[in-house]
Tab-separated table of C-alpha atoms in Angstrom:
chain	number	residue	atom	x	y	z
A	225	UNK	CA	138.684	108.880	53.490
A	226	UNK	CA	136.441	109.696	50.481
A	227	UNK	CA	133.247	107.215	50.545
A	228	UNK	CA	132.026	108.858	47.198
A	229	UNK	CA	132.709	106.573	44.074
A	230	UNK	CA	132.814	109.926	41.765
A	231	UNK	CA	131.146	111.769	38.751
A	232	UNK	CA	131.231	108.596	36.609
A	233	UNK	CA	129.777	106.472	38.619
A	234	UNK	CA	127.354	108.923	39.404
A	235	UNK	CA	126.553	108.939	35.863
A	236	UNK	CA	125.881	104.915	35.800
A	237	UNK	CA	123.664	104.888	38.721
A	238	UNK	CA	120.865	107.441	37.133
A	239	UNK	CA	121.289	104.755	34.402
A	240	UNK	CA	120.139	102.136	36.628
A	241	UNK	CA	117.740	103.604	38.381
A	242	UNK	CA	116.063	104.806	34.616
A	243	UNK	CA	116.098	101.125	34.058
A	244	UNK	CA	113.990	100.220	37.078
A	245	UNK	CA	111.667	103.321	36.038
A	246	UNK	CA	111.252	101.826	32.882
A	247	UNK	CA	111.024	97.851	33.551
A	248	UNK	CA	110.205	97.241	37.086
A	249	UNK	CA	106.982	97.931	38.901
A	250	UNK	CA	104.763	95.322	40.788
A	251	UNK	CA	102.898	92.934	39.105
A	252	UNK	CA	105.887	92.411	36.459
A	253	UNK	CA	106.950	89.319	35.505
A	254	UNK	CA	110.214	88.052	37.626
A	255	UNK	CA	111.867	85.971	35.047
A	256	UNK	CA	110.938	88.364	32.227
A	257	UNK	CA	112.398	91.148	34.183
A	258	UNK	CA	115.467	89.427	35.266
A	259	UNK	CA	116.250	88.471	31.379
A	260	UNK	CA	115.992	92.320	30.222
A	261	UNK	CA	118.197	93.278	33.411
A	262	UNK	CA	120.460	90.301	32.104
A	263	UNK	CA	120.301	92.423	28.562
A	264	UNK	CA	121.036	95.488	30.029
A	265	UNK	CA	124.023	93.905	31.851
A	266	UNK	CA	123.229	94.474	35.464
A	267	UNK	CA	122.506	90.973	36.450
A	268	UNK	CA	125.329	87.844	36.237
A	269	UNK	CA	127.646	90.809	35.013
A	270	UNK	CA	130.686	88.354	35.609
A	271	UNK	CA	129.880	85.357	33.908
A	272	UNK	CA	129.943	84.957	29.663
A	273	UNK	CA	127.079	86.042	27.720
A	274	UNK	CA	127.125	82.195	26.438
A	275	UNK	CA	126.395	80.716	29.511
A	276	UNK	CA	123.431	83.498	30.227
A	277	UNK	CA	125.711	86.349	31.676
A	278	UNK	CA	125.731	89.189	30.676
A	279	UNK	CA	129.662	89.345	30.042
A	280	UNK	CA	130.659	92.763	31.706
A	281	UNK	CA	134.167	93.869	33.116
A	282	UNK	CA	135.293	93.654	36.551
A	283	UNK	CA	134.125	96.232	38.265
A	284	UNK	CA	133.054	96.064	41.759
A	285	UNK	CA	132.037	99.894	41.945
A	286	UNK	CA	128.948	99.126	39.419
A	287	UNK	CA	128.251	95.624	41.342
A	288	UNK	CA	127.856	97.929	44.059
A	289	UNK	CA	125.493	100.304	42.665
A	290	UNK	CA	123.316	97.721	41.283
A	291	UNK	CA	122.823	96.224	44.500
A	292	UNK	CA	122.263	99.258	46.459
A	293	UNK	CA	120.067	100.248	43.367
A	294	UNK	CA	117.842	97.332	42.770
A	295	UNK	CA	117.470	97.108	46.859
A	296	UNK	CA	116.152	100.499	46.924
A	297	UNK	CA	113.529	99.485	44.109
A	298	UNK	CA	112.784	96.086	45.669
A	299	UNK	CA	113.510	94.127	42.481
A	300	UNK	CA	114.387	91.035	41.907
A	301	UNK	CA	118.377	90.935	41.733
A	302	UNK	CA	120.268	87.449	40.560
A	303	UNK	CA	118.863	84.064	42.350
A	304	UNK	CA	120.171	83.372	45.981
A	305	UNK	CA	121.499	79.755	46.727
A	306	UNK	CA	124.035	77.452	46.566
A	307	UNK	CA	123.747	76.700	43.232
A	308	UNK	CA	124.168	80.468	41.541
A	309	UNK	CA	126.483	82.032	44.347
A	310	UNK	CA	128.844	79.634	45.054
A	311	UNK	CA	129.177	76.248	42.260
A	312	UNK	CA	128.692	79.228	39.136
A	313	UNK	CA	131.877	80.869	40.376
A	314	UNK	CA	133.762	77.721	40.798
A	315	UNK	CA	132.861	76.112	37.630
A	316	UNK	CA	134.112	79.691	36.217
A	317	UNK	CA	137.652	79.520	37.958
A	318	UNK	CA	138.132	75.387	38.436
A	319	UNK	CA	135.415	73.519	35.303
A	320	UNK	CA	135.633	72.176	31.870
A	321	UNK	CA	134.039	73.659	29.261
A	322	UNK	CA	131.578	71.160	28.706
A	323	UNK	CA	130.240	71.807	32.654
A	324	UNK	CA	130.115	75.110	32.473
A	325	UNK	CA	127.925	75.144	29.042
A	326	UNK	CA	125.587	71.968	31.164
A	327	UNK	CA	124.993	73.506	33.893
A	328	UNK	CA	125.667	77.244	34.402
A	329	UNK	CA	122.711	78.349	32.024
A	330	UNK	CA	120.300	76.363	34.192
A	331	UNK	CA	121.504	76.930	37.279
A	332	UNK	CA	121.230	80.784	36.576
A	333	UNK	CA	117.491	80.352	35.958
A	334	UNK	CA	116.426	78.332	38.894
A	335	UNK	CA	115.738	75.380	36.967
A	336	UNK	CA	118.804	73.976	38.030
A	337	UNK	CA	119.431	73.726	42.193
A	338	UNK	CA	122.139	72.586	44.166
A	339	UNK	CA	123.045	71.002	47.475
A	340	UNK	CA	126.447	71.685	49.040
A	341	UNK	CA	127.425	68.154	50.120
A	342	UNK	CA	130.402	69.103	52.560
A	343	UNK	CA	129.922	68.439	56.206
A	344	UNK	CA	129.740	64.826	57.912
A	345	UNK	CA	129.164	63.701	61.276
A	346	UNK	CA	132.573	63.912	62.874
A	347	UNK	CA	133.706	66.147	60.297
A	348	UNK	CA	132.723	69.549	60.260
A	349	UNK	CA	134.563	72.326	61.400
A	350	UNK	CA	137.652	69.564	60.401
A	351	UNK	CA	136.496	68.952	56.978
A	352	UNK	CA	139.314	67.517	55.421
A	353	UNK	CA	138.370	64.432	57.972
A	354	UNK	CA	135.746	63.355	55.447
A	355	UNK	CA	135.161	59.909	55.203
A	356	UNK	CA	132.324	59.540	52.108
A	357	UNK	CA	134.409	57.576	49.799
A	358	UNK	CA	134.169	57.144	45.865
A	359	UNK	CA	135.580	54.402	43.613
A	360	UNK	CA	135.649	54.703	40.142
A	361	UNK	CA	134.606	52.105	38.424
A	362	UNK	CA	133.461	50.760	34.546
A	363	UNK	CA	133.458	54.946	33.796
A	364	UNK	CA	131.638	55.940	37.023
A	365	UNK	CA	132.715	56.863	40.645
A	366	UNK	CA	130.418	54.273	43.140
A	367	UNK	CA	129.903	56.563	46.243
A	368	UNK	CA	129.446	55.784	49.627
A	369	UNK	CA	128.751	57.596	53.082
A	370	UNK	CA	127.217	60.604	54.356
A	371	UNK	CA	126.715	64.165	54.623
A	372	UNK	CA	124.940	65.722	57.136
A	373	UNK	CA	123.321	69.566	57.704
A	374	UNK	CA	122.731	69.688	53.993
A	375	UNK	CA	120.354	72.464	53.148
A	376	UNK	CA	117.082	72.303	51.273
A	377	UNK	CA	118.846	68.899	49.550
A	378	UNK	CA	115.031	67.614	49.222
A	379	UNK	CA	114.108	70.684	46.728
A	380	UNK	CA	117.531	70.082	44.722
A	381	UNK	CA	118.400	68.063	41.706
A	382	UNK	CA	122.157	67.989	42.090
A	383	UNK	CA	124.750	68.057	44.454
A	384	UNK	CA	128.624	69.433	44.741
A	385	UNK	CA	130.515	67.200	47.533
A	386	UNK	CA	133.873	66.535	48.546
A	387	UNK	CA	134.647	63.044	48.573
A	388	UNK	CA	137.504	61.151	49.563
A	389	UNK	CA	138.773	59.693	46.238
A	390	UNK	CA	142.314	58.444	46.919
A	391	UNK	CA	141.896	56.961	50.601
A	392	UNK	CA	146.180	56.293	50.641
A	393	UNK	CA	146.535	59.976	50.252
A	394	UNK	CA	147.125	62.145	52.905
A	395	UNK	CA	144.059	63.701	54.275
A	396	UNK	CA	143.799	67.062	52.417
A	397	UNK	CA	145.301	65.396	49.118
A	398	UNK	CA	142.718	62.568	49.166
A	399	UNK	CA	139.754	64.597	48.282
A	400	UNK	CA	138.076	65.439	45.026
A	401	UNK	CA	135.037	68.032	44.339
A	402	UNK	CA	132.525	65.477	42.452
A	403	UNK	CA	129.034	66.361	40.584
A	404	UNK	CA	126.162	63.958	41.626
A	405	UNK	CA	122.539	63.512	40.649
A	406	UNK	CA	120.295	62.802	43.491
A	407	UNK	CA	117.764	61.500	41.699
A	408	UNK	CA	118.426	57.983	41.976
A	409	UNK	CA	118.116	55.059	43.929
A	410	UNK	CA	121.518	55.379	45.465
A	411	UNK	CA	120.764	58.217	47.402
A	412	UNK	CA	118.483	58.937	50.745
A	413	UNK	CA	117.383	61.932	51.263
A	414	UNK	CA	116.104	62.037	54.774
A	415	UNK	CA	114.885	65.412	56.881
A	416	UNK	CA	116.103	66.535	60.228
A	417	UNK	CA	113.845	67.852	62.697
A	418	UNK	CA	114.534	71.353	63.852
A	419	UNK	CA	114.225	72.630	67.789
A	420	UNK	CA	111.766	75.515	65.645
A	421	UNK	CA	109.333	72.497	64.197
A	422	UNK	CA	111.310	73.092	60.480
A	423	UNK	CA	112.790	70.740	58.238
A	424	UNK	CA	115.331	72.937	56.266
A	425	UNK	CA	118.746	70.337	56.976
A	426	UNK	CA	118.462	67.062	55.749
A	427	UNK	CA	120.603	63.955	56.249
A	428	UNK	CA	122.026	62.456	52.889
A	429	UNK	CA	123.181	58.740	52.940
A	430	UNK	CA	124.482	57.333	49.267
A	431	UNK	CA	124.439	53.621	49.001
A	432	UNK	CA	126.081	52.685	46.041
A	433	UNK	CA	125.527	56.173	44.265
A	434	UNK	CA	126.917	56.905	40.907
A	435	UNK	CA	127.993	60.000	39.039
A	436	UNK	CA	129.964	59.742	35.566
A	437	UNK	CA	133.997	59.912	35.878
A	438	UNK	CA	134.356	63.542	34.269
A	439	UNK	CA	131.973	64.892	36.973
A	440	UNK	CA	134.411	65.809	38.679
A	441	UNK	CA	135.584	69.561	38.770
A	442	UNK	CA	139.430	70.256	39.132
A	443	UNK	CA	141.874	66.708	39.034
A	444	UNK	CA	141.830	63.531	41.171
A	445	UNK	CA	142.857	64.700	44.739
A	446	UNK	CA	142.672	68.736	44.264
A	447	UNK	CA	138.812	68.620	45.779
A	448	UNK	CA	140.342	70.323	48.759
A	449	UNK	CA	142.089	73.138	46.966
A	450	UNK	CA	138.943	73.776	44.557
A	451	UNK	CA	136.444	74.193	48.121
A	452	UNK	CA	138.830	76.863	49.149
A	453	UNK	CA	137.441	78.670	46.165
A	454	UNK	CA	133.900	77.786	46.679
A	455	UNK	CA	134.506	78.575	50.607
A	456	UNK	CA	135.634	81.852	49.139
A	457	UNK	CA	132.660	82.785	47.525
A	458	UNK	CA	130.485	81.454	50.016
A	459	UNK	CA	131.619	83.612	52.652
A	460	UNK	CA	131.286	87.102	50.216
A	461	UNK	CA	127.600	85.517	50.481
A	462	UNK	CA	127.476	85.585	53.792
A	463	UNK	CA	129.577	88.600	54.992
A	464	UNK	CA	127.703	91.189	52.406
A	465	UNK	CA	126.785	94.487	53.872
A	466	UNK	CA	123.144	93.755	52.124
A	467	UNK	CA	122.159	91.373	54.310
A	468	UNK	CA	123.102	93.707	57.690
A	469	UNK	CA	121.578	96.879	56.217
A	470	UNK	CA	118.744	94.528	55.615
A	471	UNK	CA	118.349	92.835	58.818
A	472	UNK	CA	119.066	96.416	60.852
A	473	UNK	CA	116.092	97.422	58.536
A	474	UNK	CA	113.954	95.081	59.957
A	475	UNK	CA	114.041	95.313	63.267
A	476	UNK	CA	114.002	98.769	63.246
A	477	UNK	CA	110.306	97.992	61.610
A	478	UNK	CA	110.139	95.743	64.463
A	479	UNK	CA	110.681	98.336	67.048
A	480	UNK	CA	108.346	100.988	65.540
A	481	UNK	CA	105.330	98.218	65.888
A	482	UNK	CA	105.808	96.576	69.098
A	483	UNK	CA	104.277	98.086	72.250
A	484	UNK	CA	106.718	98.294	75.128
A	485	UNK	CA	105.667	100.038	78.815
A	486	UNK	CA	102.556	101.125	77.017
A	487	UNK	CA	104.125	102.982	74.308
A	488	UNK	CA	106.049	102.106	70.745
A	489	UNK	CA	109.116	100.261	71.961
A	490	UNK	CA	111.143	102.667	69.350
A	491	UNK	CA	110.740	105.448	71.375
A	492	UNK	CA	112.332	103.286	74.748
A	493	UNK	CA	115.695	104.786	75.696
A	494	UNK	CA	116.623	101.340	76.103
A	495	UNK	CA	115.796	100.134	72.532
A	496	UNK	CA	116.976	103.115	70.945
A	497	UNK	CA	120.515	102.748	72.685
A	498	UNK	CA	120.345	99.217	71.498
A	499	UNK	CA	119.691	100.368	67.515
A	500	UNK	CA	122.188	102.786	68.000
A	501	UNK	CA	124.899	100.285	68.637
A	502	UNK	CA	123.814	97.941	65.917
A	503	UNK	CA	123.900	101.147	63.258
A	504	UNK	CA	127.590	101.975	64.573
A	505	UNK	CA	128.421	98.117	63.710
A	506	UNK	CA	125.903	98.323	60.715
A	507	UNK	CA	128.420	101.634	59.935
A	508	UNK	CA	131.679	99.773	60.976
A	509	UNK	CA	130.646	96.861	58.061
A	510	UNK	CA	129.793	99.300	55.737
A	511	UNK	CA	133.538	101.078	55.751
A	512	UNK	CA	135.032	97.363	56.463
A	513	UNK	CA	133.498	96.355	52.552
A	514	UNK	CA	134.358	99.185	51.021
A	515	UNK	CA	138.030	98.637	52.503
A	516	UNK	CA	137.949	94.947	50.900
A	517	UNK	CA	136.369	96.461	47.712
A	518	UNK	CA	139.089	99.003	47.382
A	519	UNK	CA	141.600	96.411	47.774
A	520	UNK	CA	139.892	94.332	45.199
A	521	UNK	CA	140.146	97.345	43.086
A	522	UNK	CA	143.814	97.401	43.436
A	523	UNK	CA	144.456	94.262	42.454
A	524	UNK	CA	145.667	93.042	46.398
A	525	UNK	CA	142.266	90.707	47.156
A	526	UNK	CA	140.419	90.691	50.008
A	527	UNK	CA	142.625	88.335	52.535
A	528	UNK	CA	141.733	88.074	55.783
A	529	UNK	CA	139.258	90.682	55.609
A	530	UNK	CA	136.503	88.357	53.678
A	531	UNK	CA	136.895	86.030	56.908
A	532	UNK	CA	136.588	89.340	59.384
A	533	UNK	CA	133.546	90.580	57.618
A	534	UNK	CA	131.962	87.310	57.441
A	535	UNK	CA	132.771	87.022	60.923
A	536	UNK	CA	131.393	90.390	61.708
A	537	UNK	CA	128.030	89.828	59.704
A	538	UNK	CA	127.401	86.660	62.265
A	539	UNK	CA	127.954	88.419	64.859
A	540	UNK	CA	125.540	91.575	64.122
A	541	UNK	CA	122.925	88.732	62.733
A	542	UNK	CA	123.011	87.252	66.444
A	543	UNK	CA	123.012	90.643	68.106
A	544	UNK	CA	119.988	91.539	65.811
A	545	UNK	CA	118.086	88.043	66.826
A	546	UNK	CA	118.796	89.282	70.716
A	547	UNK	CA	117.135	92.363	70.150
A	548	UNK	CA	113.717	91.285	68.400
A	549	UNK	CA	113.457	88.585	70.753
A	550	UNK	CA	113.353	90.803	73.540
A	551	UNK	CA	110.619	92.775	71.615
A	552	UNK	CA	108.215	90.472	70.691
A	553	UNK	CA	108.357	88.850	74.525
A	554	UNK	CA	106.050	85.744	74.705
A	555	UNK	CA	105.671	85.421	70.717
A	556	UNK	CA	109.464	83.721	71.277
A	557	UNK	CA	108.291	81.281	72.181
A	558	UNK	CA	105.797	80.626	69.652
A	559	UNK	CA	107.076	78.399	66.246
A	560	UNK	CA	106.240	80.234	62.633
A	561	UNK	CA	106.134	76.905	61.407
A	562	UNK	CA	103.246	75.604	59.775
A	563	UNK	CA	101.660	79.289	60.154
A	564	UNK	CA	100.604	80.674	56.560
A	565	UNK	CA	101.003	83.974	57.866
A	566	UNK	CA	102.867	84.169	61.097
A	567	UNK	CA	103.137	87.660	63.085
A	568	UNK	CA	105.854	88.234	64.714
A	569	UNK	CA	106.777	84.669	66.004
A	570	UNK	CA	108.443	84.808	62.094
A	571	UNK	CA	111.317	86.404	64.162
A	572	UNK	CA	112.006	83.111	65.297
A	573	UNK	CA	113.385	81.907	62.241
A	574	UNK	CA	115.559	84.662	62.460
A	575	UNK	CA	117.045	83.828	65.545
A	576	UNK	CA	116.956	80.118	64.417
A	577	UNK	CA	119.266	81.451	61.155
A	578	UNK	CA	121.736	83.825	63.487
A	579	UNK	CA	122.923	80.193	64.973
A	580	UNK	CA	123.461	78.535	61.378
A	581	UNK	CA	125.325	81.609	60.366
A	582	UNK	CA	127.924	81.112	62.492
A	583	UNK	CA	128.710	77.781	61.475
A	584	UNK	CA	127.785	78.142	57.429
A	585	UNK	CA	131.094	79.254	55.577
A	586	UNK	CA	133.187	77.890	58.588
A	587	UNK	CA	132.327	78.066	62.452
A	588	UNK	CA	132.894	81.033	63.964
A	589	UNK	CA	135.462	80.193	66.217
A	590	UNK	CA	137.479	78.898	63.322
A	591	UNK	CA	137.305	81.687	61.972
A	592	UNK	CA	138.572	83.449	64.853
A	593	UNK	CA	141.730	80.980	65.225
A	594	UNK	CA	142.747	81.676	61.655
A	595	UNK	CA	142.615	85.838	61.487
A	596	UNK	CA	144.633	85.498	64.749
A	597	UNK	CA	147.107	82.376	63.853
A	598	UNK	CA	147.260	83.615	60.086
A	599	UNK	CA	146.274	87.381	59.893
A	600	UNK	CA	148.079	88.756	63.062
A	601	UNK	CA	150.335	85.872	63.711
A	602	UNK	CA	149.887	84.528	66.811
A	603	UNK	CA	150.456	81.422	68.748
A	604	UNK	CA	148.442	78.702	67.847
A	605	UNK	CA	145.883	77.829	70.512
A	606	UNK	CA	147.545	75.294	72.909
A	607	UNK	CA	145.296	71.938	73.803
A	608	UNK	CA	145.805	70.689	77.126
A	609	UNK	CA	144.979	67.415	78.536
């Protein structure tokens, strides 16, 4: 196996680290930084120079590099979120033109953010079960229902949801991927208490909500096959080796601080047999993406593989949670909430997230049933009464 991307690629990363010699250093100005490393074309490298991209070809070696690159510098890469990772590439594949010059631009900066309207009580892990309806009426769909789980909806402007648009269709055909504002009176935001003290998920009930007729991405009915897109994308977010290496990172941090038997818990044959399993998975991942990147290269896609690597990243996320837990002993048990500058009870949030992650993108034992049903073919599981 040869892990090295070779002498041209060599060449591009001294490029990009000159670039973060010459334009990043602390105290610089985010946005003004992200715009030149827009300019430069190592930021939004995918998406048209017209909707603030910076219009470069496919290449998944360079995406790579710039990651690992701007990481190592501890700049400020392209905006996390809903919004930027996951509605940006589905406008790309699935929108009209007019939506993609409205709201890409915007949602690239920040100024634009976006809920993911998808999950309902009694429909989760079986989305297509959705019951938020939407009649179009006098040049408007009138929405009613509920979502549930939605994230940081209180700090967002819009929404994507699947609604259930043609209620005679069958129950995958019925569904169309609609725009909404949710600033208006037919919508109610309202904020779920978390077991950690947080409010991050929010309830969203739409009375009467309205969003114009052509806000709707893909046709009448195809909502289901443009999620599988967005669901796409949204698991590359949360299966990327970044997030591991950063996590494993962490905790190694964690381990060098804490005290354990009166001495640094890093240097605890226990701990240290504990990191070194999480770096063989952390190691595992790391030749697992550059598997699905190679196939990308080729032209064959990712498959099953984005689902096992999402799959994988939950897993070492959870293992990772176990571990600092056990290090920080009674602060466990202590919320970060409401703390302007929490210790290391902010480890609770961490453990907190490693449950969400295995739901976000599809549960994990969904997951599981489809690599085995789908990927290696076998049985489907059997339900008995």
């Amino acid at each position: 196996m040869e892990l090295n991307y070779g002498p041209e690629h060599d060449t591009f990363r001294e490029q990009v680290r000159a670039f973060l010699r010459s334009e990043w250093r602390e105290g610089t100005n985010v946005a003004a930084f992200r715009r030149a490393a827009v300019e430069a074309g190592y930021l939004y490298r995918g998406i048209p120079r017209r909707f603030g991209g910076s219009e470069q070809p496919s290449d998944v070696i360079r995406a790579r590099i710039i990651s690992e690159e701007f990481a190592a510098a501890k700049a400020p890469g392209e905006i996390k979120g809903n919004g930027v990772q996951m509605l940006v590439p589905t406008l790309l594949e699935r929108g009209e033109e007019w939506q993609k010059e409205r709201f890409i631009a915007k949602t690239l900066t920040g100024e634009y953010r976006w809920a993911q309207g998808f999950s309902e009580p009694g429909s989760g892990s079986d989305l297509a079960s959705l019951r938020t309806k939407a009649e179009l009426r006098d040049g408007q769909w009138v929405i009613n229902g509920q979502k549930v789980w939605t994230s940081y909806a209180r700090e967002c402007q819009y929404m994507f949801a699947l609604i259930r648009t043609e209620p005679q269709a069958g129950k995958h055909d019925g569904i169309s991927y609609l725009l909404i504002d949710l600033d208006q009176p037919g919508v109610d935001i309202r904020p779920m208490k978390q077991i950690n003290g947080g409010n991050d998920f929010n309830e969203v009930f739409f009375t009467d909500a309205v969003t114009p007729a052509d806000w709707i991405v893909g046709a009448r009915g195809e909502g289901w096959s443009v999620s599988k897109s967005l669901l796409k994308h949204e698991r590359n977010m949360l299966g990327g080796i970044d997030r591991s290496e950063s996590l494993f990172k962490s905790v190694v941090g964690l381990a060098r601080r804490c005290e354990l038997r009166g001495q640094a818990a890093l240097l605890d044959p226990w701990v240290r047999d504990r990191l070194a399993a999480l770096k063989a998975e952390l190691e595992v991942q790391r030749c697992s993406s550059l598997i699905q990147m190679s196939r990308e290269l080729s032209g064959e896609g990712g498959g099953m593989l984005q689902m096992m690597n999402k799959l994988a990243q939950s897993n070492f996320a959870a293992a990772v949670a176990e571990l600092a837990n056990a290090l920080i002993e009674d602060d466990a048990l202590v919320s970060p909430i409401g703390n302007p500058r929490p210790g290391s009870e902010r480890w609770v949030n961490q453990y907190m997230n490693s449950l969400a992650a295995a739901i976000a993108g599809g549960t994990s034992n969904i997951q599981r049933n489809i690599i085995a049903e789908r990927g290696l073919g076998l049985p489907r599981e059997s339900h008995q009464e």
